[in-house]
């Protein structure tokens, strides 16, 4: 069984390795895959996008653990969410938002399992979520770890644009300085092929097929690998060239 | 068998992958786990803490390789240290210090095994330590790789505070900008529950249970996930807000 | 079967995990190893060196995937290159250069396999190269994925210095701020033991055995772990102390 880990722990400390140790001690046969550990510290919205990308990238039966947990030690709940034939374990702080809306048909349960020897008050990722994932990977049924169904998990103000929308939003800027938006390929299709894209003072024209459809240094709108509208500058930078920031509005006209 | 790797190689070069290649060529069935590779270059004290965290996070039978090795090519020894039912392979330059004191009951041997085809003079991690770990993972007994017992390995000036101590020290500042000290939960307990914590000009009051026991932006003293006294600023930064640095004194009164 | 991944994706996004998901969905039994993902974005020459180091570090039968792909979506080819008993899958943009020259006896084929459900126009690493590697790892013969042999893959201006050369070049500066050159141990040997090394205004004297053969803070020329001439400053920095940059000329006299 594959277990992925998505956190804001960074890679310069030993916290990721400690989670892995807890997982292996529970289930030595697990196959661990790092999602990303470089989500900006406590940026739950950025983490929510990474969680959805992890679920979308793997197949049925995968278990995902996500830890961005500024509320550790408070009474915030932990969740086990079934989505896309996979299970995601995470705090109930909005981290599930993007997978909840974008993949859909999710069912959330309270993760009520706790280790017999107790958990720390500061590191539930290592002490609860990782061993719970190890139990799932080892064959324990989800129901044995869960309390009641959670009808309304905490959700952030981060939702996909709806069909017919004329405005979208930048939700992530990646390492190449390309901007991912909340506008799906389907929403773009609902606007017809004449749709033109704009952001700030800039007009980008129609949605292109790939970066190379514009000259080097020019801005381009296309459907990126996440099946979302993406704004890029070919071999360049949307933040430097266009001044784009996460949260900026994108016009679909 | 699990083998963990802790180094100061960083992740932008190819050195970590080369160590892994050497390990897999010796033992294809090994399960590799990265500790951290982002220990500041040649900061042996920081590496020593990461090594202890790796040992503490895994179970009996795990093999750990640690490489911070500014003395490679000199006559510094290599060690195989048995501690906590696990084996740590590392240079004898103080990198074992924190595991030696904090976990205790360690036994060090000189790692005398050398590859038949010789080793480079600049990368013993790849040429000696990694294949030696592969041999251990493949079932070779430790004694077959080792020379005499080393009674006095090199130890840094980095030791846990002792019971009754009224002063401790900051030994690590993590990605969240929380400060880990050398004061264990047991030492705190020896002071009684009336103990108050201070650092620099700041008085932090008693030891709390979790970050959320103080308002956002306030400093807090608590026992962190390493079972050590930790100084934090809730959702903030000890270095920016309190001016805390590694090596700073912590008062226990 | 081991599959290594070398990219310029960085670790703060979710692209590496998505490639791994595609690989595992094709071949659940694969052993994945990260080369490096921190090649500077779209720096194909730097990536070419990382690719060679991956091949050199692993044994026969290993499959390597390398993705630095500024031309994705154009008509640039994909290649499957047999070299050193291993297979490397990568775009035909010069990324194979250093392995081609340094390891030698390489045979390149066009990688013509495409997924039945189609590939995105922006992420061939995930949609073509990773599943193709999964197929190879699962036992599909290379010939089943390939079109015609490619006699002349794209090669960068990045070649090893030849025997008798009196000038070399800095091709990489690593995390320790040591400079790797394109001058092999064999080329150095062809000059005899009286060869002296120079760079910029600096004369470094003969080639030493290890860093510790000069005092701390002094420059040193030695054969590094890649079997190439390396310029270093003992426990220091070639860029700060000597002003060395990638591309600088090295004198062998």
XYZ file of C-alpha atoms in Angstrom:
759
model
C 0.000 0.000 0.000
C 1.218 3.480 -0.885
C 1.065 6.233 1.717
C 1.835 9.813 0.691
C 2.852 12.569 3.082
C 2.133 16.262 2.565
C 3.262 18.708 5.234
C 4.685 22.134 5.970
C 7.565 20.584 7.936
C 10.273 21.497 5.438
C 13.206 19.177 4.851
C 15.825 20.779 7.069
C 14.388 19.388 10.313
C 13.812 15.779 11.345
C 10.021 15.880 11.590
C 9.328 14.186 8.260
C 11.663 11.334 9.148
C 9.962 10.968 12.510
C 6.575 10.589 10.818
C 8.061 7.971 8.534
C 9.539 6.128 11.489
C 6.127 6.050 13.167
C 4.579 4.713 9.968
C 7.176 2.017 9.458
C 6.903 0.912 13.063
C 3.196 0.406 12.497
C 3.509 -1.168 9.033
C 6.967 -2.156 7.770
C 5.682 -3.020 4.263
C 4.315 0.399 3.413
C 5.574 2.276 0.334
C 6.104 5.892 1.334
C 5.972 8.727 -1.161
C 6.597 12.355 -0.356
C 3.965 14.731 -1.652
C 5.604 17.978 -0.752
C 6.918 19.097 2.630
C 7.594 22.644 1.517
C 4.104 24.040 1.781
C 4.651 27.487 3.320
C 4.399 27.067 7.111
C 0.764 27.056 8.249
C -0.543 28.086 4.804
C -3.546 25.777 4.898
C -4.908 26.964 1.541
C -1.658 26.108 -0.230
C -1.665 22.770 1.566
C -5.223 22.086 0.428
C -4.137 22.340 -3.203
C -1.197 20.013 -2.600
C -3.549 17.480 -0.974
C -5.855 17.466 -4.004
C -2.885 17.024 -6.320
C -1.720 14.044 -4.257
C -5.120 12.373 -4.473
C -5.421 13.123 -8.192
C -1.969 11.706 -8.870
C -2.443 8.296 -7.263
C -4.823 5.406 -7.669
C -7.520 3.724 -5.585
C -6.363 2.312 -2.285
C -3.745 4.957 -1.650
C -3.652 6.504 1.814
C -2.674 10.161 2.130
C -1.542 11.948 5.280
C -1.523 15.737 5.331
C -0.236 17.814 8.222
C -0.536 21.566 8.358
C -1.727 21.890 11.852
C -1.507 25.289 13.529
C -4.322 24.169 15.844
C -2.517 21.129 17.269
C -3.269 20.830 20.963
C -6.632 22.611 20.671
C -9.892 20.716 20.322
C -9.835 20.782 16.506
C -10.870 17.407 15.142
C -8.897 14.995 13.009
C -10.593 13.616 9.907
C -10.446 10.536 7.710
C -11.898 11.491 4.354
C -12.839 8.995 1.641
C -12.439 10.580 -1.781
C -11.705 9.112 -5.181
C -11.395 5.601 -3.764
C -8.604 6.807 -1.488
C -8.368 7.892 2.143
C -6.950 11.180 3.388
C -6.041 11.689 7.046
C -5.754 15.334 8.123
C -6.776 17.930 10.683
C -10.236 19.444 10.281
C -8.952 22.929 9.535
C -9.822 23.344 5.871
C -6.930 21.319 4.518
C -9.404 19.054 2.710
C -11.093 21.951 0.889
C -9.697 21.689 -2.603
C -10.033 17.887 -2.808
C -13.562 18.198 -1.392
C -14.710 20.518 -4.159
C -12.507 19.527 -7.065
C -12.668 15.726 -6.811
C -16.052 15.612 -5.146
C -18.209 12.867 -3.631
C -16.094 12.915 -0.511
C -17.235 11.396 2.769
C -15.628 12.619 5.994
C -15.428 10.788 9.288
C -13.969 11.849 12.576
C -10.672 10.040 13.074
C -11.146 8.943 16.642
C -8.320 6.420 16.957
C -5.656 7.334 19.487
C -2.474 5.443 20.383
C -2.583 3.436 23.591
C 0.532 5.049 24.983
C -0.895 8.517 24.416
C 0.006 11.274 21.982
C 2.066 14.404 22.423
C 0.241 17.740 22.525
C 2.361 19.201 19.753
C 2.902 16.560 17.052
C -0.257 14.663 16.126
C 1.182 14.014 12.668
C 3.725 11.653 14.171
C 1.700 10.375 17.092
C -1.774 9.895 15.571
C -1.998 10.443 11.815
C 1.099 8.479 10.796
C 0.363 5.378 12.887
C -3.301 5.523 11.816
C -2.130 5.519 8.193
C 0.106 2.580 9.044
C -2.877 0.708 10.459
C -4.872 1.354 7.278
C -1.922 0.283 5.146
C -1.699 -2.902 7.213
C -5.320 -3.774 6.565
C -7.255 -2.305 9.482
C -10.651 -1.210 8.117
C -11.315 2.502 8.170
C -14.427 2.052 10.274
C -12.335 0.656 13.125
C -10.483 3.968 13.418
C -13.369 6.349 12.990
C -16.119 7.944 14.982
C -19.227 9.553 13.519
C -19.526 10.904 10.019
C -18.706 14.599 9.708
C -21.272 16.227 7.439
C -19.669 19.660 7.442
C -15.917 19.643 7.687
C -14.209 23.027 7.909
C -13.880 24.389 4.367
C -11.848 27.415 3.293
C -12.963 30.117 0.890
C -11.299 28.205 -1.934
C -13.678 26.724 -4.468
C -13.543 26.016 -8.193
C -15.121 28.605 -10.482
C -18.556 27.447 -11.602
C -19.780 26.901 -15.148
C -20.566 30.224 -16.756
C -18.361 32.190 -14.386
C -16.711 35.270 -15.902
C -14.189 35.640 -13.139
C -11.705 33.234 -11.623
C -8.865 33.438 -9.168
C -5.148 32.597 -8.979
C -4.769 29.843 -6.373
C -1.112 28.827 -6.697
C 2.116 30.053 -8.273
C 4.568 27.261 -8.913
C 8.353 26.914 -9.092
C 8.400 27.979 -12.739
C 6.457 31.080 -11.759
C 3.356 29.940 -13.620
C -0.014 30.820 -12.073
C -2.641 28.118 -11.552
C -6.252 29.321 -11.332
C -9.480 27.830 -10.003
C -10.969 27.668 -13.514
C -11.304 24.147 -14.873
C -11.144 23.032 -18.477
C -14.883 22.345 -18.307
C -15.697 25.860 -17.152
C -13.571 27.240 -19.980
C -15.439 24.996 -22.422
C -18.741 26.368 -21.134
C -17.601 29.800 -22.289
C -16.900 28.626 -25.835
C -13.722 28.890 -27.826
C -14.025 32.655 -28.215
C -13.222 33.250 -24.539
C -10.381 35.658 -23.933
C -8.385 35.729 -20.741
C -7.296 38.813 -18.840
C -5.496 39.495 -15.584
C -4.803 42.909 -14.069
C -3.978 45.327 -16.888
C -3.077 42.462 -19.194
C -5.057 40.816 -21.965
C -3.794 37.361 -22.886
C -6.080 36.487 -25.768
C -7.537 33.022 -26.237
C -6.563 29.862 -24.399
C -3.611 28.214 -26.160
C -2.531 24.597 -26.318
C 0.985 24.908 -24.916
C 3.655 27.392 -23.824
C 5.335 27.295 -27.215
C 2.240 28.804 -28.886
C 3.545 32.261 -27.958
C 7.030 33.768 -28.384
C 9.562 33.520 -25.548
C 8.873 36.173 -22.940
C 5.190 36.571 -23.875
C 2.277 35.819 -21.556
C 0.090 32.838 -22.368
C -3.138 31.334 -21.048
C -3.481 27.574 -21.329
C -4.947 24.543 -19.599
C -2.134 23.251 -17.419
C -1.342 19.753 -16.228
C -3.852 20.090 -13.384
C -6.661 20.562 -15.943
C -6.992 24.149 -14.753
C -6.537 27.450 -16.521
C -2.952 28.564 -16.081
C -1.332 31.910 -16.766
C 2.337 31.748 -17.704
C 5.067 33.744 -19.359
C 6.922 31.501 -21.806
C 10.321 30.754 -20.252
C 9.600 33.662 -17.900
C 7.822 34.696 -14.722
C 4.230 35.773 -14.092
C 5.116 37.450 -10.830
C 7.971 39.525 -12.261
C 6.512 40.216 -15.706
C 2.800 40.490 -14.955
C 2.856 41.203 -11.230
C 0.536 38.259 -10.579
C -0.062 37.164 -6.981
C -2.076 34.346 -5.392
C -5.638 35.621 -4.985
C -5.599 37.831 -8.073
C -8.725 37.881 -10.198
C -8.689 36.387 -13.696
C -11.203 37.647 -16.286
C -12.910 35.263 -18.685
C -14.614 37.280 -21.436
C 15.778 -3.551 6.843
C 15.408 0.231 7.070
C 18.452 2.431 6.524
C 18.200 6.165 7.208
C 20.543 8.774 5.794
C 21.412 12.067 7.489
C 23.869 14.391 5.770
C 24.807 17.968 4.999
C 24.816 17.228 1.242
C 21.737 19.288 0.442
C 19.323 18.166 -2.235
C 20.512 20.231 -5.175
C 23.551 18.058 -5.900
C 23.715 14.364 -6.764
C 25.603 13.167 -3.706
C 22.601 11.777 -1.842
C 21.576 9.758 -4.892
C 25.108 8.438 -5.232
C 25.025 7.187 -1.631
C 21.707 5.511 -2.337
C 23.103 3.896 -5.468
C 26.012 2.492 -3.470
C 23.586 1.143 -0.882
C 21.287 -0.474 -3.417
C 24.207 -2.053 -5.234
C 25.207 -3.671 -1.969
C 21.674 -4.604 -0.869
C 18.793 -4.237 -3.348
C 16.133 -5.034 -0.730
C 16.911 -2.167 1.632
C 14.229 0.384 2.534
C 15.824 3.824 2.418
C 14.508 6.753 4.430
C 15.907 10.253 4.326
C 16.582 11.768 7.718
C 17.512 15.238 6.624
C 20.136 16.284 4.101
C 19.847 19.963 4.895
C 21.966 20.086 8.005
C 23.980 23.313 7.562
C 27.235 22.352 5.809
C 29.801 20.990 8.264
C 27.695 21.960 11.318
C 28.469 18.797 13.248
C 26.510 19.891 16.331
C 23.330 20.372 14.298
C 23.964 17.017 12.649
C 24.369 15.360 16.038
C 20.854 16.412 16.993
C 19.451 15.117 13.710
C 21.194 11.771 14.287
C 19.614 11.386 17.717
C 16.189 12.240 16.290
C 16.642 9.578 13.610
C 17.504 6.918 16.185
C 14.646 7.987 18.465
C 12.171 7.881 15.592
C 12.828 4.328 14.407
C 12.754 0.889 15.945
C 15.272 -1.837 16.778
C 17.229 -3.191 13.838
C 17.329 0.080 11.945
C 20.679 1.127 10.484
C 21.503 4.826 10.343
C 24.183 6.474 8.232
C 25.231 10.020 9.041
C 27.713 12.024 7.006
C 28.975 15.421 8.040
C 32.591 14.884 7.384
C 34.850 17.927 7.141
C 37.776 15.660 8.086
C 37.371 13.222 5.182
C 40.790 12.227 3.906
C 42.486 12.811 7.252
C 43.109 10.010 9.740
C 39.826 10.578 11.590
C 38.208 7.247 12.347
C 34.852 5.908 11.222
C 32.564 4.463 13.872
C 29.784 1.912 14.140
C 27.793 2.748 17.259
C 25.201 0.448 18.805
C 22.527 2.487 20.547
C 18.878 1.776 21.296
C 19.036 -1.592 19.529
C 20.091 0.182 16.333
C 23.391 0.821 14.577
C 24.718 4.217 13.520
C 27.604 4.532 11.057
C 29.377 7.895 11.098
C 32.725 9.659 11.281
C 34.297 9.994 14.723
C 34.049 13.765 14.818
C 31.381 14.333 17.457
C 28.409 13.563 15.254
C 27.342 10.857 17.700
C 27.294 13.238 20.677
C 23.612 13.886 21.202
C 22.566 10.242 20.702
C 25.398 9.198 23.027
C 24.166 11.339 25.904
C 20.436 11.501 25.287
C 19.690 7.861 24.432
C 22.578 6.426 26.399
C 24.071 2.970 26.812
C 25.849 3.304 23.502
C 28.747 1.088 22.465
C 31.130 2.366 19.802
C 33.379 0.296 17.567
C 35.847 1.354 14.961
C 34.348 0.685 11.538
C 37.338 -0.935 9.912
C 35.683 -2.411 6.813
C 36.925 -0.997 3.523
C 35.797 -1.838 -0.003
C 38.058 -4.156 -1.971
C 38.313 -1.787 -4.899
C 39.381 1.053 -2.644
C 37.654 4.228 -1.546
C 37.977 7.796 -2.777
C 39.760 10.273 -0.534
C 36.846 12.711 -0.591
C 33.579 10.763 -0.298
C 33.659 8.069 2.376
C 29.882 8.374 2.734
C 29.416 6.808 -0.683
C 32.465 4.573 -0.725
C 32.561 3.179 2.817
C 29.593 4.098 5.012
C 26.823 3.400 2.479
C 28.101 -0.007 1.342
C 28.830 -0.943 4.968
C 25.211 -0.105 5.798
C 24.157 -2.236 2.830
C 26.179 -5.131 4.193
C 24.509 -4.782 7.608
C 21.096 -4.545 5.949
C 21.915 -7.704 4.018
C 22.711 -9.642 7.155
C 26.452 -9.281 7.664
C 27.058 -9.205 11.435
C 28.394 -5.944 12.808
C 31.439 -7.672 14.263
C 32.590 -8.630 10.769
C 32.916 -4.954 9.821
C 34.459 -3.631 13.001
C 37.819 -3.299 14.660
C 38.342 -2.643 18.363
C 35.845 -1.040 20.669
C 36.204 2.732 20.976
C 35.825 3.693 24.620
C 36.048 7.438 24.070
C 34.601 8.639 20.795
C 34.961 12.327 20.034
C 32.153 14.173 21.841
C 31.159 17.792 21.367
C 30.312 20.262 24.098
C 26.649 19.380 23.690
C 25.114 17.528 26.608
C 21.668 17.381 28.178
C 21.089 19.574 31.220
C 21.314 17.504 34.390
C 18.655 17.041 37.079
C 18.529 20.092 39.288
C 20.131 22.375 36.702
C 18.937 25.980 36.782
C 20.304 26.802 33.377
C 19.860 25.162 29.981
C 20.777 25.993 26.432
C 19.091 26.410 23.053
C 20.420 23.624 20.809
C 18.262 23.925 17.679
C 15.837 26.334 16.042
C 13.447 24.619 13.678
C 11.558 25.567 10.518
C 8.680 27.023 12.559
C 11.221 29.160 14.384
C 10.677 27.308 17.643
C 13.712 26.835 19.897
C 14.588 23.378 21.220
C 16.681 23.281 24.404
C 18.829 20.652 26.092
C 16.421 20.461 29.064
C 14.464 17.223 29.212
C 10.989 16.675 30.625
C 12.597 14.789 33.514
C 14.876 17.675 34.419
C 11.896 20.006 34.365
C 10.021 17.613 36.622
C 12.932 17.660 39.068
C 12.352 21.387 39.460
C 8.692 20.965 40.396
C 5.680 22.517 38.772
C 6.479 25.988 40.080
C 9.430 26.335 37.714
C 9.378 29.449 35.565
C 11.271 29.759 32.325
C 13.259 32.766 31.149
C 15.439 33.585 28.178
C 17.350 36.831 27.614
C 15.229 39.721 28.878
C 12.067 37.618 28.626
C 10.124 35.790 31.295
C 7.849 33.086 29.921
C 6.143 31.872 33.068
C 5.447 28.207 33.753
C 5.746 25.338 31.306
C 2.501 24.998 29.321
C 0.901 21.991 27.698
C 0.653 23.244 24.119
C 1.091 26.309 21.905
C -2.589 27.195 22.173
C -2.251 27.813 25.934
C -1.096 31.352 25.157
C -2.585 33.959 22.808
C -1.320 34.198 19.223
C 1.953 36.131 19.087
C 2.846 35.417 22.732
C 5.914 33.450 23.832
C 5.374 30.062 25.393
C 7.523 27.422 27.098
C 6.416 23.828 26.679
C 7.730 20.290 26.353
C 8.023 19.708 22.611
C 7.752 16.545 20.565
C 11.381 15.670 21.329
C 10.540 15.525 25.056
C 12.668 18.617 25.546
C 11.852 22.099 26.803
C 10.952 24.249 23.830
C 10.551 28.009 23.568
C 8.096 29.187 20.940
C 6.016 32.155 19.936
C 2.503 30.984 19.102
C 2.149 31.217 15.310
C 5.266 33.384 15.387
C 9.046 33.378 15.537
C 11.455 33.117 18.470
C 14.315 34.582 16.481
C 12.402 37.624 15.274
C 10.267 38.236 18.377
C 12.606 37.169 21.164
C 15.975 37.393 19.426
C 16.754 33.791 20.387
C 19.817 32.108 18.825
C 21.300 28.610 19.086
C 23.569 28.577 22.134
C 21.476 31.047 24.159
C 21.046 30.336 27.835
C 17.624 29.386 29.208
C 16.825 30.071 32.881
C 14.877 27.581 34.979
C 13.797 29.255 38.234
C 13.795 -2.501 -10.603
C 15.158 0.875 -9.536
C 13.963 4.017 -11.299
C 15.663 7.331 -10.574
C 14.127 10.735 -11.236
C 16.088 13.882 -12.055
C 14.163 17.085 -12.721
C 14.064 20.839 -12.289
C 10.647 20.620 -10.597
C 11.844 21.630 -7.151
C 10.292 20.121 -4.048
C 7.806 22.816 -3.107
C 5.273 21.856 -5.777
C 3.481 18.575 -6.340
C 4.964 17.693 -9.722
C 7.494 15.176 -8.451
C 4.782 13.326 -6.532
C 2.602 13.294 -9.628
C 5.364 11.660 -11.653
C 5.766 9.078 -8.902
C 2.039 8.422 -8.874
C 2.103 7.812 -12.627
C 5.021 5.427 -12.195
C 3.411 3.475 -9.375
C 0.163 3.190 -11.277
C 2.080 1.591 -14.113
C 4.328 -0.580 -11.920
C 3.536 -0.880 -8.204
C 6.741 -2.833 -7.452
C 9.190 -0.193 -8.621
C 11.834 1.198 -6.242
C 11.955 4.964 -6.736
C 15.043 7.008 -5.964
C 15.290 10.763 -6.285
C 18.313 11.980 -8.184
C 17.896 15.661 -7.630
C 14.873 17.834 -8.328
C 16.674 21.075 -7.635
C 18.453 21.510 -10.935
C 18.059 25.240 -11.650
C 14.868 25.641 -13.709
C 15.492 24.924 -17.394
C 19.300 24.747 -16.939
C 19.770 21.794 -19.267
C 23.567 21.776 -18.922
C 23.334 21.437 -15.143
C 20.738 18.718 -15.614
C 23.019 16.871 -18.027
C 25.661 16.563 -15.323
C 23.105 15.310 -12.812
C 21.939 12.680 -15.321
C 25.467 11.363 -15.788
C 25.964 11.213 -12.020
C 22.748 9.205 -11.684
C 23.869 6.678 -14.298
C 27.364 6.445 -12.796
C 25.938 5.900 -9.314
C 23.687 2.940 -10.096
C 24.118 -0.480 -11.584
C 23.002 -2.307 -14.740
C 19.264 -2.571 -15.214
C 18.467 0.756 -13.606
C 16.024 3.033 -15.434
C 16.540 6.784 -15.198
C 14.005 9.481 -16.012
C 15.201 13.044 -16.491
C 12.909 15.994 -17.087
C 14.164 19.463 -17.883
C 11.870 20.240 -20.693
C 11.504 23.865 -21.758
C 10.414 22.594 -25.189
C 7.443 20.552 -23.960
C 4.572 20.894 -26.408
C 6.870 21.600 -29.366
C 7.973 18.855 -31.757
C 11.157 18.095 -29.820
C 11.620 14.329 -29.611
C 11.760 12.109 -26.560
C 14.648 9.657 -26.295
C 15.403 6.328 -24.700
C 19.165 6.062 -24.386
C 21.007 2.860 -23.524
C 24.222 3.659 -21.680
C 26.279 1.686 -19.180
C 23.774 -1.173 -19.198
C 21.055 1.218 -18.081
C 18.278 3.133 -19.826
C 17.703 6.871 -19.618
C 14.411 8.439 -20.738
C 14.583 12.164 -21.460
C 13.743 14.908 -23.946
C 16.097 15.310 -26.908
C 17.314 18.738 -25.873
C 20.901 18.053 -24.852
C 20.089 16.628 -21.425
C 21.934 13.431 -22.366
C 25.150 15.276 -23.281
C 27.379 14.592 -20.305
C 26.438 10.899 -20.028
C 26.902 10.568 -23.792
C 30.496 11.807 -23.682
C 31.626 10.794 -20.221
C 30.236 7.257 -20.015
C 30.296 6.621 -23.729
C 29.061 3.807 -25.998
C 25.529 5.152 -25.749
C 22.778 4.173 -28.174
C 19.795 6.489 -28.548
C 16.332 5.572 -29.785
C 13.307 7.719 -30.304
C 10.849 7.023 -27.496
C 7.708 6.687 -29.551
C 5.374 5.144 -26.962
C 2.393 7.285 -26.039
C -0.364 6.579 -23.510
C -3.668 5.400 -24.962
C -5.663 8.078 -23.160
C -3.419 10.793 -24.541
C -0.858 13.055 -22.902
C -1.112 16.649 -21.751
C 0.693 19.295 -23.797
C 2.569 20.605 -20.778
C 3.732 17.665 -18.634
C 5.272 14.839 -20.643
C 7.310 13.835 -17.596
C 4.166 12.648 -15.887
C 2.197 11.551 -18.910
C 4.820 9.832 -21.082
C 8.250 9.432 -19.469
C 7.091 8.198 -16.056
C 4.642 5.572 -17.355
C 7.187 4.484 -19.975
C 9.700 3.965 -17.164
C 7.040 2.018 -15.312
C 6.554 -0.213 -18.332
C 10.307 -0.864 -18.553
C 10.440 -1.567 -14.819
C 7.574 -4.008 -15.269
C 9.411 -5.950 -17.947
C 8.297 -4.438 -21.243
C 11.279 -4.639 -23.615
C 12.748 -1.324 -24.667
C 12.210 -2.098 -28.331
C 8.443 -2.181 -27.782
C 8.484 1.480 -26.736
C 10.884 2.839 -29.302
C 10.938 4.043 -32.872
C 14.062 4.375 -34.987
C 17.568 4.760 -33.679
C 18.689 8.358 -33.277
C 22.235 8.669 -34.546
C 22.671 12.314 -33.619
C 20.817 13.374 -30.505
C 20.997 17.043 -29.565
C 24.270 17.601 -27.696
C 25.280 20.718 -25.789
C 28.656 22.406 -25.894
C 29.683 20.421 -22.827
C 32.343 17.820 -23.424
C 35.168 16.327 -21.374
C 38.626 17.790 -21.912
C 40.689 15.521 -24.150
C 44.016 13.868 -23.382
C 46.816 16.408 -23.673
C 44.501 19.387 -23.199
C 46.071 22.344 -21.410
C 42.781 24.010 -20.665
C 39.607 22.768 -18.978
C 36.398 24.302 -17.789
C 34.336 24.557 -14.589
C 31.078 22.677 -15.214
C 29.417 22.637 -11.782
C 29.728 24.296 -8.385
C 28.267 22.212 -5.602
C 26.650 22.869 -2.245
C 30.039 23.024 -0.522
C 31.091 25.631 -3.057
C 33.624 23.298 -4.646
C 34.096 23.566 -8.428
C 33.917 20.458 -10.602
C 35.704 20.658 -13.966
C 35.500 18.695 -17.210
C 39.049 17.346 -16.723
C 39.154 13.648 -15.889
C 41.735 11.806 -13.816
C 42.986 10.210 -17.021
C 43.543 13.541 -18.726
C 45.446 14.743 -15.670
C 47.543 11.574 -15.784
C 48.372 12.276 -19.445
C 49.998 15.535 -18.312
C 52.259 13.783 -15.815
C 52.630 14.437 -12.125
C 54.345 17.780 -12.638
C 51.113 19.395 -13.849
C 50.158 22.563 -12.016
C 46.642 23.901 -11.905
C 45.584 27.517 -12.303
C 42.314 29.392 -12.454
C 41.872 33.122 -13.021
C 44.669 34.949 -11.216
C 45.252 31.987 -8.946
C 47.905 29.282 -9.065
C 46.968 26.174 -7.100
C 50.087 24.076 -7.506
C 49.980 20.327 -8.110
C 46.953 18.070 -7.790
C 46.578 16.929 -4.179
C 45.048 13.792 -2.719
C 42.444 15.354 -0.425
C 41.193 18.640 1.017
C 43.271 18.204 4.147
C 46.508 18.418 2.146
C 46.310 22.210 2.368
C 45.663 24.467 5.381
C 42.090 25.567 6.168
C 41.083 28.458 3.932
C 43.621 27.624 1.211
C 42.708 26.658 -2.357
C 43.339 23.110 -3.454
C 43.144 21.143 -6.703
C 42.288 17.471 -6.378
C 40.471 14.644 -8.132
C 36.977 14.686 -6.648
C 34.469 11.911 -6.109
C 33.319 12.190 -9.731
C 36.837 11.289 -10.924
C 37.174 14.827 -12.250
C 39.546 17.638 -11.380
C 37.982 19.743 -8.663
C 38.962 23.151 -7.347
C 38.085 23.780 -3.714
C 38.941 25.991 -0.803
C 39.447 23.842 2.279
C 36.420 24.425 4.526
C 35.708 27.473 2.366
C 34.178 28.693 -0.858
C 35.579 28.875 -4.398
C 33.019 31.453 -5.468
C 33.651 33.814 -2.556
C 37.406 33.274 -2.178
C 38.493 32.715 -5.769
C 35.582 34.263 -7.676
C 35.086 31.024 -9.624
C 31.952 30.659 -11.786
C 30.572 27.848 -13.962
C 32.205 28.184 -17.397
C 35.526 29.539 -16.075
C 38.682 28.267 -17.720
C 41.095 26.061 -15.759
C 44.780 25.964 -16.775
C 46.757 22.721 -16.753
C 50.453 23.502 -17.092
